[in-house]
């Protein structure tokens, strides 16, 4: 779970909810656990009353019916056996009806566990075959052994059901309950023995299989008593031991020893009447003893149930009290923390969102800032939150002091930039003036070519100086008053590029740029052209095309370099669009910063895109606000234009006078094999010189190299 961006109240509430929820969970678990034990007690009690007791009654009447059925099969002519069989069947039907009625109650079934419901279903399914068994007995289509086995199959699921009804979370009590179930099963074994031996005595003899089965029943009963009696209390165990040692069960035990000792035939001294009397007495007294043991078990379980109920009440009550106390304490502590943290947050927001930005704006505007006034010392409590508040005071003061020092440093750096740039511009202007005079005086072609190269380098140096002015945030000193043709602006930008001979400018529509935007737009285009030539192979060209679009004009500069990666292209476009604050450490992106600053100042949009030629395309969108249809017919005048100059040997050079037909000479430029890296570009020369040379008009159809002063080729040159 993440809480970023959440309020302090929510975070503290979430922090306090963790222990509260945990405590609530523990309390709920303990309460539910204790309540489940209580509910289980009531459930077991109700299930035993509705299902257990009817199931025990059904078992006992089935035992009687089983004995009468085997006696009837042994002597079907005896009228007493038939009447007794009918009486036991009626009692069995009543018990089964009661059991089925209780089992059909949905509430009773819901109180049963899964195993209990399965065993109950098995009991009811087995009882469905009772009518078929009865018909088989009346028709004598089954033997006594088969009838005994079929009746046993009706009784066995009942004991499985009784065993599943025992369910209480107390090991000792559960052991005693299962021991009592085993004692009733031991009585079932005695009832089986009675049915088998009693019917055999009616016949008059026992087979070897019957003798062996009676021996097994006696052994199983003895084993059940040996296993179950140790699980009961000592008094309960003594009662059962006295029962099997008293005189009442002596005839039964004697008859069993006689039968077990014989192989087959008629046992000596054991008759049907004596066995019926001994077995009936033992079964009745043993049933009474089992019922009394079950009642005493209920008495022993009552204190356990009371203890479970008391424990559940104590756990629920104490847990609820602890939970309420925790909630109250958490609310009080949480409110105090929220109040202190909210105050600290408000003061921090005021410092970061109001005071510090205000100080920064005032510092950017050049105002004086008093640290003591802007960052008052706040008072906090003597605790951990108070220590954080004091640290906030220290951070505020340190931030304001650092901002003041940084503003002073930036102002100093800007002043240094502007001072150096102005000094350089003055010297470079004088140097350009001197070069212009020297170019006018010389007639030597080689010297003229060198002077033009020096003139070109000086122009680029002046552009570097103007770049410092732009970085400092000041406006360039050179300005134009009148519009200039866009074609002349692009040519002027080409003139300021080192490898100008590689640049091909397609003819542009006749449109002009307003005077205040000429310097910035020329500098911007020159910057992009310079980068296009530097970051492309020296044998390739750079193409400049443009066209009118909706709401403005677009210039596209295509190079054939290696291009830029998607990440680098995205970063460059973000810098061009956002115009970040110039940092002294970001010296490897000065050209990008200069272009961004110029574009922002003139509301020009610049973007970089992959070029269809494999390199990069720079797209410059010039809005209509910077354009005008009032195009002056300057034809390039005022820029470094070609001119005729008489040369030796009939060679033609271009001059500035309008009386000559210009024929530009193609002069060698700087070696394209030598690339000295990215160059910061400069703006064109001042167009105010148009007033001095009104007749200087170059060839508008020239697309390459026509914006520079001609240099006479050296002897032996191209």
XYZ file of C-alpha atoms in Angstrom:
718
model
C 0.000 0.000 0.000
C 1.420 3.371 -1.020
C 0.467 6.721 0.596
C 2.427 9.145 -1.559
C 0.565 12.349 -2.093
C -1.861 11.716 0.752
C -2.558 14.256 3.459
C -0.931 14.202 6.883
C -4.261 13.303 8.460
C -4.637 10.282 6.206
C -1.098 9.110 6.825
C -1.394 9.365 10.607
C -4.823 7.755 10.523
C -3.353 4.943 8.440
C -0.443 4.666 10.877
C -2.782 4.430 13.856
C -5.166 2.124 12.054
C -2.521 -0.582 11.761
C -2.330 -1.384 15.511
C -6.038 -0.645 15.957
C -7.008 -2.991 13.175
C -4.589 -5.586 14.508
C -6.014 -5.238 17.999
C -9.537 -5.388 16.604
C -8.626 -8.484 14.646
C -7.130 -10.178 17.703
C -10.148 -9.231 19.811
C -12.548 -10.396 17.122
C -10.628 -13.639 16.689
C -10.605 -14.346 20.420
C -14.265 -13.423 20.739
C -15.271 -15.504 17.746
C -13.143 -18.405 18.928
C -14.644 -18.316 22.415
C -18.111 -17.736 21.009
C -17.625 -20.661 18.668
C -16.895 -22.901 21.634
C -20.059 -21.683 23.336
C -22.059 -22.145 20.169
C -20.578 -25.589 19.746
C -21.660 -26.521 23.249
C -25.237 -25.531 22.512
C -25.050 -27.141 19.109
C -23.768 -30.438 20.479
C -26.355 -30.376 23.217
C -29.193 -29.786 20.768
C -27.921 -32.340 18.251
C -27.543 -35.035 20.919
C -31.063 -34.357 22.105
C -32.597 -34.344 18.611
C -30.453 -36.982 16.889
C -28.308 -38.797 19.468
C -31.034 -39.975 21.831
C -33.417 -41.137 19.036
C -30.481 -42.929 17.400
C -29.700 -44.774 20.685
C -33.366 -45.715 21.070
C -33.416 -46.975 17.496
C -30.346 -49.103 18.145
C -31.891 -50.706 21.216
C -35.208 -51.575 19.506
C -33.288 -52.897 16.515
C -31.334 -55.105 18.901
C -34.589 -56.530 20.258
C -36.067 -56.968 16.777
C -32.898 -58.678 15.620
C -33.071 -61.199 18.516
C -36.747 -61.931 17.886
C -36.100 -62.339 14.138
C -33.309 -64.860 14.760
C -35.493 -66.739 17.291
C -38.348 -66.771 14.760
C -36.011 -68.133 12.086
C -34.834 -70.794 14.570
C -38.436 -71.916 15.404
C -41.025 -70.282 13.116
C -43.811 -72.445 14.575
C -43.520 -70.817 17.973
C -46.396 -68.361 18.305
C -44.664 -66.442 21.066
C -41.689 -65.703 18.767
C -43.992 -64.348 16.063
C -45.958 -62.148 18.476
C -42.753 -60.882 20.046
C -41.382 -60.096 16.598
C -44.462 -58.021 15.786
C -44.225 -56.077 19.053
C -40.557 -55.235 18.516
C -41.247 -54.142 14.949
C -43.865 -51.659 16.143
C -41.432 -50.197 18.679
C -38.746 -50.012 15.996
C -41.080 -48.184 13.633
C -41.889 -45.591 16.293
C -38.212 -44.933 16.995
C -37.320 -44.728 13.307
C -40.228 -42.328 12.696
C -38.974 -40.030 15.471
C -35.423 -40.146 14.077
C -36.570 -39.368 10.529
C -38.782 -36.499 11.669
C -35.914 -34.860 13.557
C -33.505 -35.486 10.673
C -35.824 -33.729 8.222
C -35.689 -30.534 10.303
C -33.377 -28.139 8.414
C -32.230 -26.386 11.595
C -31.143 -29.719 13.040
C -29.216 -30.576 9.887
C -27.552 -27.147 9.881
C -26.253 -27.775 13.400
C -24.573 -30.954 12.220
C -21.055 -30.835 10.837
C -20.233 -32.306 7.455
C -19.268 -35.712 8.858
C -22.385 -35.782 11.005
C -24.650 -35.048 8.038
C -22.960 -37.781 6.014
C -23.354 -40.341 8.812
C -26.982 -39.352 9.352
C -27.659 -39.839 5.651
C -25.998 -43.251 5.826
C -28.191 -44.245 8.780
C -31.391 -43.195 7.025
C -30.343 -44.933 3.807
C -29.609 -48.174 5.674
C -32.961 -48.034 7.452
C -34.696 -47.856 4.072
C -33.830 -51.541 3.612
C -35.528 -52.627 6.852
C -38.849 -53.499 5.180
C -37.122 -55.744 2.658
C -35.231 -57.473 5.479
C -38.435 -58.027 7.390
C -40.107 -59.652 4.379
C -37.115 -61.898 3.905
C -37.368 -62.984 7.552
C -41.085 -63.741 7.304
C -40.553 -65.667 4.094
C -37.555 -67.464 5.628
C -35.527 -66.610 2.492
C -32.502 -65.779 4.658
C -30.644 -67.827 7.217
C -30.029 -66.794 10.794
C -26.429 -65.870 10.005
C -27.528 -63.743 7.025
C -30.250 -62.050 9.045
C -27.738 -61.338 11.821
C -25.355 -59.712 9.334
C -28.109 -57.626 7.710
C -29.348 -56.346 11.063
C -25.758 -55.565 12.051
C -25.477 -53.414 8.928
C -28.450 -51.402 10.131
C -26.919 -50.841 13.564
C -23.274 -50.071 12.666
C -23.998 -46.670 10.943
C -25.813 -45.556 14.094
C -22.645 -45.882 16.179
C -20.654 -43.991 13.546
C -23.297 -41.250 13.801
C -23.084 -41.184 17.612
C -19.289 -40.928 17.450
C -19.506 -37.942 15.066
C -21.853 -36.050 17.394
C -19.107 -35.741 20.007
C -17.473 -32.396 19.332
C -16.102 -30.091 22.026
C -12.758 -28.327 22.228
C -11.693 -30.072 25.437
C -9.455 -33.098 25.074
C -10.380 -34.787 28.362
C -14.112 -34.322 27.905
C -13.934 -35.506 24.299
C -12.045 -38.634 25.348
C -14.715 -39.477 27.906
C -17.482 -38.945 25.339
C -15.836 -41.308 22.859
C -15.276 -43.842 25.643
C -19.008 -43.788 26.449
C -19.808 -44.405 22.772
C -17.472 -47.400 22.825
C -19.220 -48.695 25.967
C -22.567 -48.610 24.158
C -20.868 -50.430 21.276
C -19.718 -53.064 23.787
C -23.321 -53.526 24.815
C -24.151 -53.951 21.105
C -21.637 -56.795 20.955
C -23.365 -58.429 23.937
C -26.731 -58.000 22.175
C -25.357 -59.689 19.063
C -24.047 -62.517 21.215
C -27.460 -62.843 22.859
C -29.264 -62.980 19.497
C -26.914 -65.545 18.031
C -26.589 -67.810 21.098
C -30.294 -67.518 22.033
C -31.456 -68.568 18.562
C -28.900 -71.389 18.466
C -30.157 -72.732 21.794
C -33.710 -72.712 20.371
C -32.415 -74.902 17.555
C -30.671 -77.088 20.126
C -27.089 -77.026 18.896
C -24.275 -74.644 17.861
C -22.197 -74.984 14.754
C -18.461 -74.467 14.772
C -18.824 -71.117 12.984
C -21.359 -69.910 15.539
C -19.104 -70.937 18.402
C -16.172 -69.099 16.806
C -18.271 -65.964 16.206
C -19.512 -65.939 19.813
C -15.892 -66.221 20.958
C -14.949 -63.277 18.741
C -17.808 -61.174 20.109
C -16.740 -61.858 23.700
C -13.132 -60.964 22.871
C -14.137 -57.725 21.082
C -16.347 -56.674 23.993
C -13.562 -57.312 26.478
C -11.143 -55.312 24.310
C -13.513 -52.338 24.111
C -13.867 -52.296 27.902
C -10.106 -52.519 28.333
C -9.602 -49.538 25.979
C -12.489 -47.334 27.070
C -12.687 -47.749 30.856
C -9.220 -46.182 31.529
C -10.473 -42.995 29.821
C -13.295 -42.573 32.345
C -13.003 -41.218 35.890
C -12.011 -43.752 38.547
C -15.495 -43.895 40.073
C -17.071 -44.550 36.714
C -14.533 -47.217 35.896
C -15.145 -48.933 39.265
C -18.887 -49.182 38.574
C -18.342 -51.082 35.344
C -15.762 -53.337 36.952
C -18.147 -54.162 39.812
C -20.930 -54.856 37.317
C -18.919 -57.478 35.457
C -17.765 -59.078 38.705
C -21.034 -59.216 40.650
C -23.393 -62.182 40.940
C -25.857 -60.780 38.439
C -23.533 -61.359 35.496
C -22.097 -64.626 36.840
C -24.546 -66.893 34.909
C -23.807 -64.937 31.739
C -20.077 -65.214 32.154
C -20.328 -68.913 32.976
C -22.407 -69.644 29.894
C -19.918 -67.695 27.729
C -16.982 -69.713 29.082
C -18.858 -72.955 28.362
C -19.689 -71.968 24.802
C -16.207 -70.634 24.071
C -14.623 -73.823 25.391
C -16.698 -76.163 23.165
C -16.270 -76.865 19.461
C -19.826 -77.497 18.327
C -22.986 -79.182 19.498
C -25.131 -78.498 22.573
C -23.401 -76.726 25.490
C -23.692 -78.514 28.798
C -25.618 -76.729 31.491
C -26.757 -73.908 29.184
C -30.381 -73.854 28.127
C -32.422 -71.370 26.177
C -34.361 -70.326 29.290
C -31.252 -69.835 31.461
C -29.452 -67.881 28.762
C -32.486 -65.692 28.054
C -32.791 -64.821 31.735
C -29.067 -64.116 32.218
C -28.662 -62.124 28.977
C -31.850 -60.095 29.430
C -30.875 -59.143 32.982
C -27.333 -58.195 31.949
C -28.484 -56.176 28.947
C -31.066 -54.268 30.995
C -28.687 -53.470 33.839
C -25.892 -52.616 31.386
C -28.230 -50.265 29.504
C -29.183 -48.591 32.757
C -25.507 -48.301 33.686
C -24.718 -46.724 30.291
C -27.553 -44.213 30.695
C -26.385 -43.270 34.189
C -22.808 -42.904 32.942
C -24.069 -40.594 30.156
C -25.979 -38.496 32.727
C -22.927 -38.211 34.937
C -20.898 -37.210 31.873
C -23.352 -34.390 31.253
C -22.905 -33.300 34.878
C -19.110 -33.288 34.445
C -19.387 -31.351 31.207
C -21.554 -28.625 32.739
C -18.686 -26.885 34.616
C -16.602 -27.068 31.449
C -19.423 -25.415 29.512
C -19.813 -22.746 32.169
C -16.061 -22.126 32.042
C -16.167 -21.800 28.266
C -19.033 -19.333 28.462
C -17.295 -17.345 31.194
C -14.057 -17.286 29.202
C -15.894 -16.069 26.130
C -17.567 -13.312 28.132
C -14.302 -12.229 29.771
C -12.409 -12.268 26.477
C -15.089 -10.278 24.707
C -15.518 -7.729 27.492
C -11.836 -7.176 28.262
C -10.961 -7.063 24.570
C -13.687 -4.495 23.948
C -12.447 -2.337 26.839
C -8.853 -2.548 25.567
C -10.016 -1.667 22.070
C -11.992 1.367 23.253
C -9.058 2.615 25.352
C -6.736 2.195 22.355
C -9.135 4.091 20.103
C -9.424 6.984 22.557
C -5.649 7.229 23.071
C -4.996 6.932 19.337
C -7.477 9.722 18.570
C -5.934 12.062 21.143
C -2.357 11.355 20.102
C -3.274 11.475 16.416
C -4.975 14.854 16.779
C -1.939 16.309 18.530
C 0.408 14.978 15.855
C -1.851 16.156 13.061
C -2.085 19.621 14.586
C 1.688 19.986 14.954
C 2.503 18.477 11.573
C -0.163 20.526 9.839
C 1.258 23.710 11.319
C 4.739 22.635 10.241
C 3.460 21.788 6.774
C 1.679 25.128 6.388
C 4.794 27.013 7.416
C 6.929 24.905 5.082
C 4.507 25.534 2.205
C 4.490 29.240 2.977
C 8.271 29.261 2.956
C 8.653 27.218 -0.245
C 5.577 28.430 -2.111
C 5.322 32.082 -1.028
C 8.369 33.527 0.673
C 11.164 31.879 -1.324
C 9.519 32.404 -4.765
C 8.802 36.004 -3.817
C 12.412 36.482 -2.804
C 13.585 34.862 -6.040
C 11.320 37.090 -8.137
C 12.502 40.193 -6.332
C 16.111 39.116 -6.726
C 15.535 38.474 -10.434
C 14.053 41.962 -10.695
C 17.203 43.378 -9.106
C 15.648 44.416 -5.785
C 17.512 44.338 -2.493
C 16.415 41.624 -0.052
C 16.828 41.680 3.751
C 17.272 38.106 5.034
C 16.036 38.921 8.562
C 12.853 40.478 7.214
C 12.093 37.805 4.646
C 12.884 34.817 6.907
C 11.579 35.464 10.427
C 12.521 32.970 13.123
C 9.564 30.784 14.125
C 9.020 29.330 17.591
C 8.282 25.609 18.095
C 7.797 23.221 21.001
C 10.742 21.414 22.551
C 10.116 18.072 20.884
C 11.080 16.212 17.729
C 8.628 18.155 15.595
C 9.978 21.361 17.104
C 13.477 20.276 16.126
C 12.259 19.763 12.586
C 10.751 23.263 12.689
C 14.041 24.736 13.853
C 15.782 22.884 11.050
C 13.209 24.405 8.696
C 14.148 27.871 9.984
C 17.791 27.133 9.293
C 17.034 25.791 5.832
C 14.932 28.839 4.967
C 17.658 31.234 5.973
C 20.290 29.175 4.162
C 18.114 29.022 1.034
C 17.473 32.770 1.024
C 21.119 33.568 1.660
C 22.142 31.186 -1.100
C 19.562 32.752 -3.423
C 20.894 36.221 -2.651
C 24.452 35.127 -3.276
C 23.446 33.318 -6.445
C 21.574 36.373 -7.676
C 24.616 38.488 -6.975
C 26.790 35.942 -8.764
C 24.479 35.826 -11.764
C 24.276 39.577 -11.916
C 28.062 39.727 -11.811
C 28.422 37.066 -14.480
C 25.856 38.811 -16.674
C 27.660 42.088 -16.251
C 30.924 40.394 -17.141
C 29.320 38.827 -20.217
C 27.819 42.110 -21.331
C 31.007 44.068 -20.578
C 33.198 41.606 -22.479
C 30.733 41.391 -25.324
C 30.400 45.166 -25.643
C 34.159 45.623 -25.568
C 34.625 42.895 -28.179
C 31.838 44.293 -30.338
C 33.418 47.733 -30.342
C 36.806 46.349 -31.319
C 35.340 44.010 -33.913
C 33.301 46.831 -35.406
C 36.467 48.888 -35.754
C 38.231 45.856 -37.206
C 35.449 45.346 -39.771
C 35.614 49.029 -40.690
C 39.378 48.786 -41.139
C 39.044 45.599 -43.212
C 36.438 47.281 -45.374
C 38.827 50.176 -46.046
C 41.656 47.773 -46.815
C 39.446 45.805 -49.202
C 38.587 49.024 -51.035
C 42.218 50.009 -51.421
C 43.769 46.699 -52.520
C 43.806 45.472 -56.110
C 45.790 42.307 -55.501
C 43.629 39.215 -55.868
C 45.431 37.112 -53.250
C 45.474 39.887 -50.705
C 41.814 40.589 -51.383
C 40.977 36.938 -50.836
C 42.847 36.905 -47.523
C 41.143 40.097 -46.452
C 37.778 38.591 -47.224
C 38.655 35.494 -45.188
C 39.696 37.726 -42.309
C 36.490 39.701 -42.776
C 34.488 36.485 -42.548
C 36.297 35.358 -39.391
C 35.775 38.764 -37.823
C 32.060 38.563 -38.605
C 31.896 35.195 -36.861
C 33.830 36.579 -33.903
C 31.314 39.378 -33.619
C 28.573 36.732 -33.609
C 30.325 35.032 -30.677
C 30.379 38.313 -28.804
C 26.695 38.826 -29.493
C 26.074 35.300 -28.167
C 27.460 36.407 -24.799
C 24.941 39.228 -24.770
C 22.126 36.775 -25.441
C 23.341 34.430 -22.673
C 23.359 37.323 -20.229
C 19.711 38.060 -20.984
C 20.351 41.463 -22.536
C 19.182 42.517 -25.974
C 21.703 42.768 -28.839
C 22.776 46.265 -29.683
C 22.261 45.885 -33.443
C 18.707 46.583 -34.600
C 16.937 47.076 -37.938
C 14.334 49.748 -38.492
C 12.859 48.583 -41.798
C 11.726 45.176 -43.095
C 14.219 42.942 -44.875
C 13.511 40.261 -47.438
C 13.474 36.754 -45.928
C 15.766 35.555 -48.710
C 18.317 38.203 -47.671
C 17.993 37.146 -44.025
C 18.737 33.533 -44.950
C 21.646 34.607 -47.163
C 23.015 36.678 -44.329
C 22.777 33.651 -42.050
C 24.607 31.556 -44.649
C 27.296 34.245 -44.784
C 28.053 33.661 -41.119
C 28.638 29.911 -41.478
C 32.156 28.572 -41.853
C 31.317 25.996 -44.559
C 28.948 28.319 -46.397
C 29.875 26.768 -49.752
C 28.121 23.497 -48.703
C 24.802 25.259 -48.163
C 22.188 25.303 -50.919
C 19.340 27.793 -50.474
C 16.313 27.118 -52.625
C 14.511 30.190 -53.892
C 12.109 31.475 -51.245
C 8.819 33.322 -51.789
C 8.955 37.098 -51.805
C 8.213 37.930 -48.191
C 9.880 40.255 -45.693
C 10.747 40.059 -42.016
C 9.939 42.999 -39.760
C 12.951 45.024 -38.723
C 13.032 44.213 -34.948
C 13.128 40.460 -35.728
C 15.870 40.519 -38.374
C 18.864 40.268 -36.037
C 17.436 37.488 -33.880
C 16.077 35.489 -36.815
C 19.385 35.744 -38.715
C 21.316 34.625 -35.654
C 18.889 31.726 -35.083
C 19.102 30.458 -38.684
C 22.880 30.835 -38.695
C 23.107 28.747 -35.535
C 21.056 25.944 -37.082
C 23.027 26.101 -40.360
C 26.333 25.949 -38.521
C 25.283 22.860 -36.591
C 23.971 21.245 -39.782
C 27.329 21.687 -41.510
C 29.399 20.619 -38.516
C 27.426 17.444 -37.747
C 27.310 16.165 -41.334
C 30.078 14.745 -43.534
C 32.202 17.417 -45.288
C 31.363 16.048 -48.756
C 27.622 16.459 -48.234
C 25.494 19.529 -48.626
C 22.950 21.278 -46.434
C 19.665 22.261 -48.035
C 17.434 25.176 -46.993
C 13.861 25.249 -48.252
C 10.819 27.252 -47.196
C 7.191 27.846 -47.972
C 4.160 29.748 -46.817
C 1.904 27.873 -44.386
C -1.153 28.749 -42.397
C -0.422 31.519 -39.891
C 3.197 31.948 -40.945
C 6.219 30.687 -42.841
C 8.379 27.581 -42.340
C 12.047 27.134 -43.050
C 13.436 23.616 -43.222
C 17.167 22.915 -42.914
C 18.108 19.417 -44.056
C 21.490 17.843 -43.411
C 22.796 14.437 -44.387
C 24.570 13.486 -41.187
C 24.189 10.524 -38.869
C 21.109 11.973 -37.234
C 20.184 11.875 -33.537
C 18.825 9.140 -31.302
C 15.199 9.313 -30.215
C 16.226 10.209 -26.657
C 18.605 12.963 -27.788
C 15.994 14.322 -30.206
C 13.347 14.433 -27.482
C 15.717 16.165 -25.047
C 16.723 18.756 -27.638
C 13.092 19.532 -28.546
C 12.198 19.901 -24.865
C 15.030 22.377 -24.388
C 13.967 24.310 -27.464
C 10.353 24.468 -26.255
C 10.896 25.191 -22.557
C 13.837 27.639 -22.730
C 15.408 26.664 -19.389
C 17.409 29.034 -17.263
C 21.008 29.222 -18.410
C 23.437 27.357 -16.167
C 27.146 28.022 -16.192
C 27.846 24.291 -15.994
C 25.833 23.545 -19.143
C 28.537 24.714 -21.556
C 28.152 21.908 -24.093
C 24.683 23.143 -25.153
C 25.279 26.872 -25.591
C 24.084 26.871 -29.190
C 20.859 25.084 -28.242
C 20.292 27.588 -25.439
C 20.939 30.561 -27.744
C 18.449 29.226 -30.318
C 15.869 28.603 -27.582
C 16.335 32.100 -26.137
C 16.049 33.765 -29.541
C 13.000 31.703 -30.498
C 11.268 32.573 -27.230
C 12.010 36.259 -27.641
C 10.524 36.419 -31.154
C 7.758 33.809 -30.581
C 9.340 31.532 -33.185
C 8.931 27.768 -32.909
C 11.926 25.538 -33.624
C 11.782 21.745 -33.677
C 14.149 18.973 -34.737
C 12.947 15.982 -36.729
C 14.542 12.999 -38.468
C 15.554 13.991 -41.965
C 14.427 11.940 -44.976
C 18.067 12.043 -46.067
C 19.208 10.186 -42.950
C 20.276 13.202 -40.924
C 18.311 15.813 -38.996
C 15.829 18.422 -40.174
C 15.450 21.691 -38.278
C 12.010 23.237 -38.807
C 11.659 26.967 -38.046
C 8.116 28.355 -37.916
C 7.963 32.139 -38.309
C 4.560 33.557 -37.273
C 2.678 36.093 -39.345
C 3.381 38.744 -36.713
C 7.025 38.805 -37.849
C 6.237 38.880 -41.571
C 5.049 41.606 -43.886
C 4.042 41.791 -47.524
C 5.673 45.211 -47.815
C 8.862 43.740 -49.259
C 11.629 46.311 -49.811
C 13.489 45.999 -53.081
C 16.880 45.819 -51.370
C 17.923 42.675 -53.200
C 20.438 41.871 -50.494
C 21.924 45.322 -50.042
C 23.432 45.930 -46.653
C 24.538 42.324 -46.274
C 28.027 41.173 -47.226
C 27.227 41.127 -50.933
C 29.251 40.447 -54.087
C 30.703 43.459 -55.840
C 32.774 44.119 -58.947
C 36.339 45.158 -58.367
C 38.745 45.594 -61.269
C 41.517 43.078 -61.270
C 44.783 42.525 -62.985
C 44.823 40.665 -66.265
C 41.192 41.324 -67.074
C 39.915 39.369 -64.022
C 36.592 40.592 -62.677
C 35.893 41.392 -59.063
C 32.678 42.727 -57.667
C 32.284 46.199 -56.216
C 29.586 48.035 -54.320
C 28.795 50.696 -56.903
C 25.529 50.177 -58.621
C 26.911 51.153 -62.045
C 28.613 47.835 -62.678
C 27.148 44.571 -63.751
C 27.942 42.182 -60.946
C 29.536 38.881 -61.892
C 30.493 37.012 -58.724
C 33.661 35.022 -58.653
C 33.691 31.646 -56.937
C 36.483 31.925 -54.399
C 37.861 29.069 -52.367
C 36.400 28.825 -48.898
C 37.929 27.249 -45.820
C 38.970 23.597 -46.196
C 35.959 21.361 -45.688
C 38.163 18.527 -44.503
C 38.974 20.413 -41.322
C 36.028 20.627 -38.881
C 36.750 22.318 -35.574
C 33.445 21.319 -33.862
C 30.250 23.276 -33.216
C 30.567 27.011 -33.593
C 28.364 29.566 -31.849
C 26.854 31.724 -34.542
C 26.575 35.486 -34.870
C 23.949 37.826 -36.289
C 24.423 39.593 -39.662
C 26.010 42.976 -40.171
C 24.000 46.103 -39.531
C 21.492 46.847 -42.270
C 21.580 50.518 -41.412
C 24.375 50.645 -43.963
C 21.660 50.420 -46.616
C 21.405 54.178 -46.491
C 25.044 54.503 -47.560
C 24.779 52.072 -50.509
C 21.335 52.337 -52.042
C 22.343 50.871 -55.387
C 23.966 47.654 -54.281
C 21.725 44.912 -55.623
C 22.929 41.302 -56.084
C 21.492 38.596 -58.299
C 18.372 37.241 -56.590
C 18.566 33.956 -58.478
C 21.878 33.084 -56.884
C 21.370 30.256 -54.373
C 24.897 29.516 -53.157
C 27.885 31.646 -52.255
C 26.392 34.914 -53.408
C 26.264 36.594 -50.002
C 29.986 37.092 -49.474
C 32.478 39.589 -50.835
C 34.324 38.040 -53.778
C 37.868 36.975 -53.303
C 40.150 36.861 -56.253
C 41.552 33.407 -56.784
C 45.155 32.866 -55.945
C 47.500 32.152 -58.823
C 47.118 28.500 -59.708
C 43.931 28.208 -57.664
C 40.457 27.058 -58.717
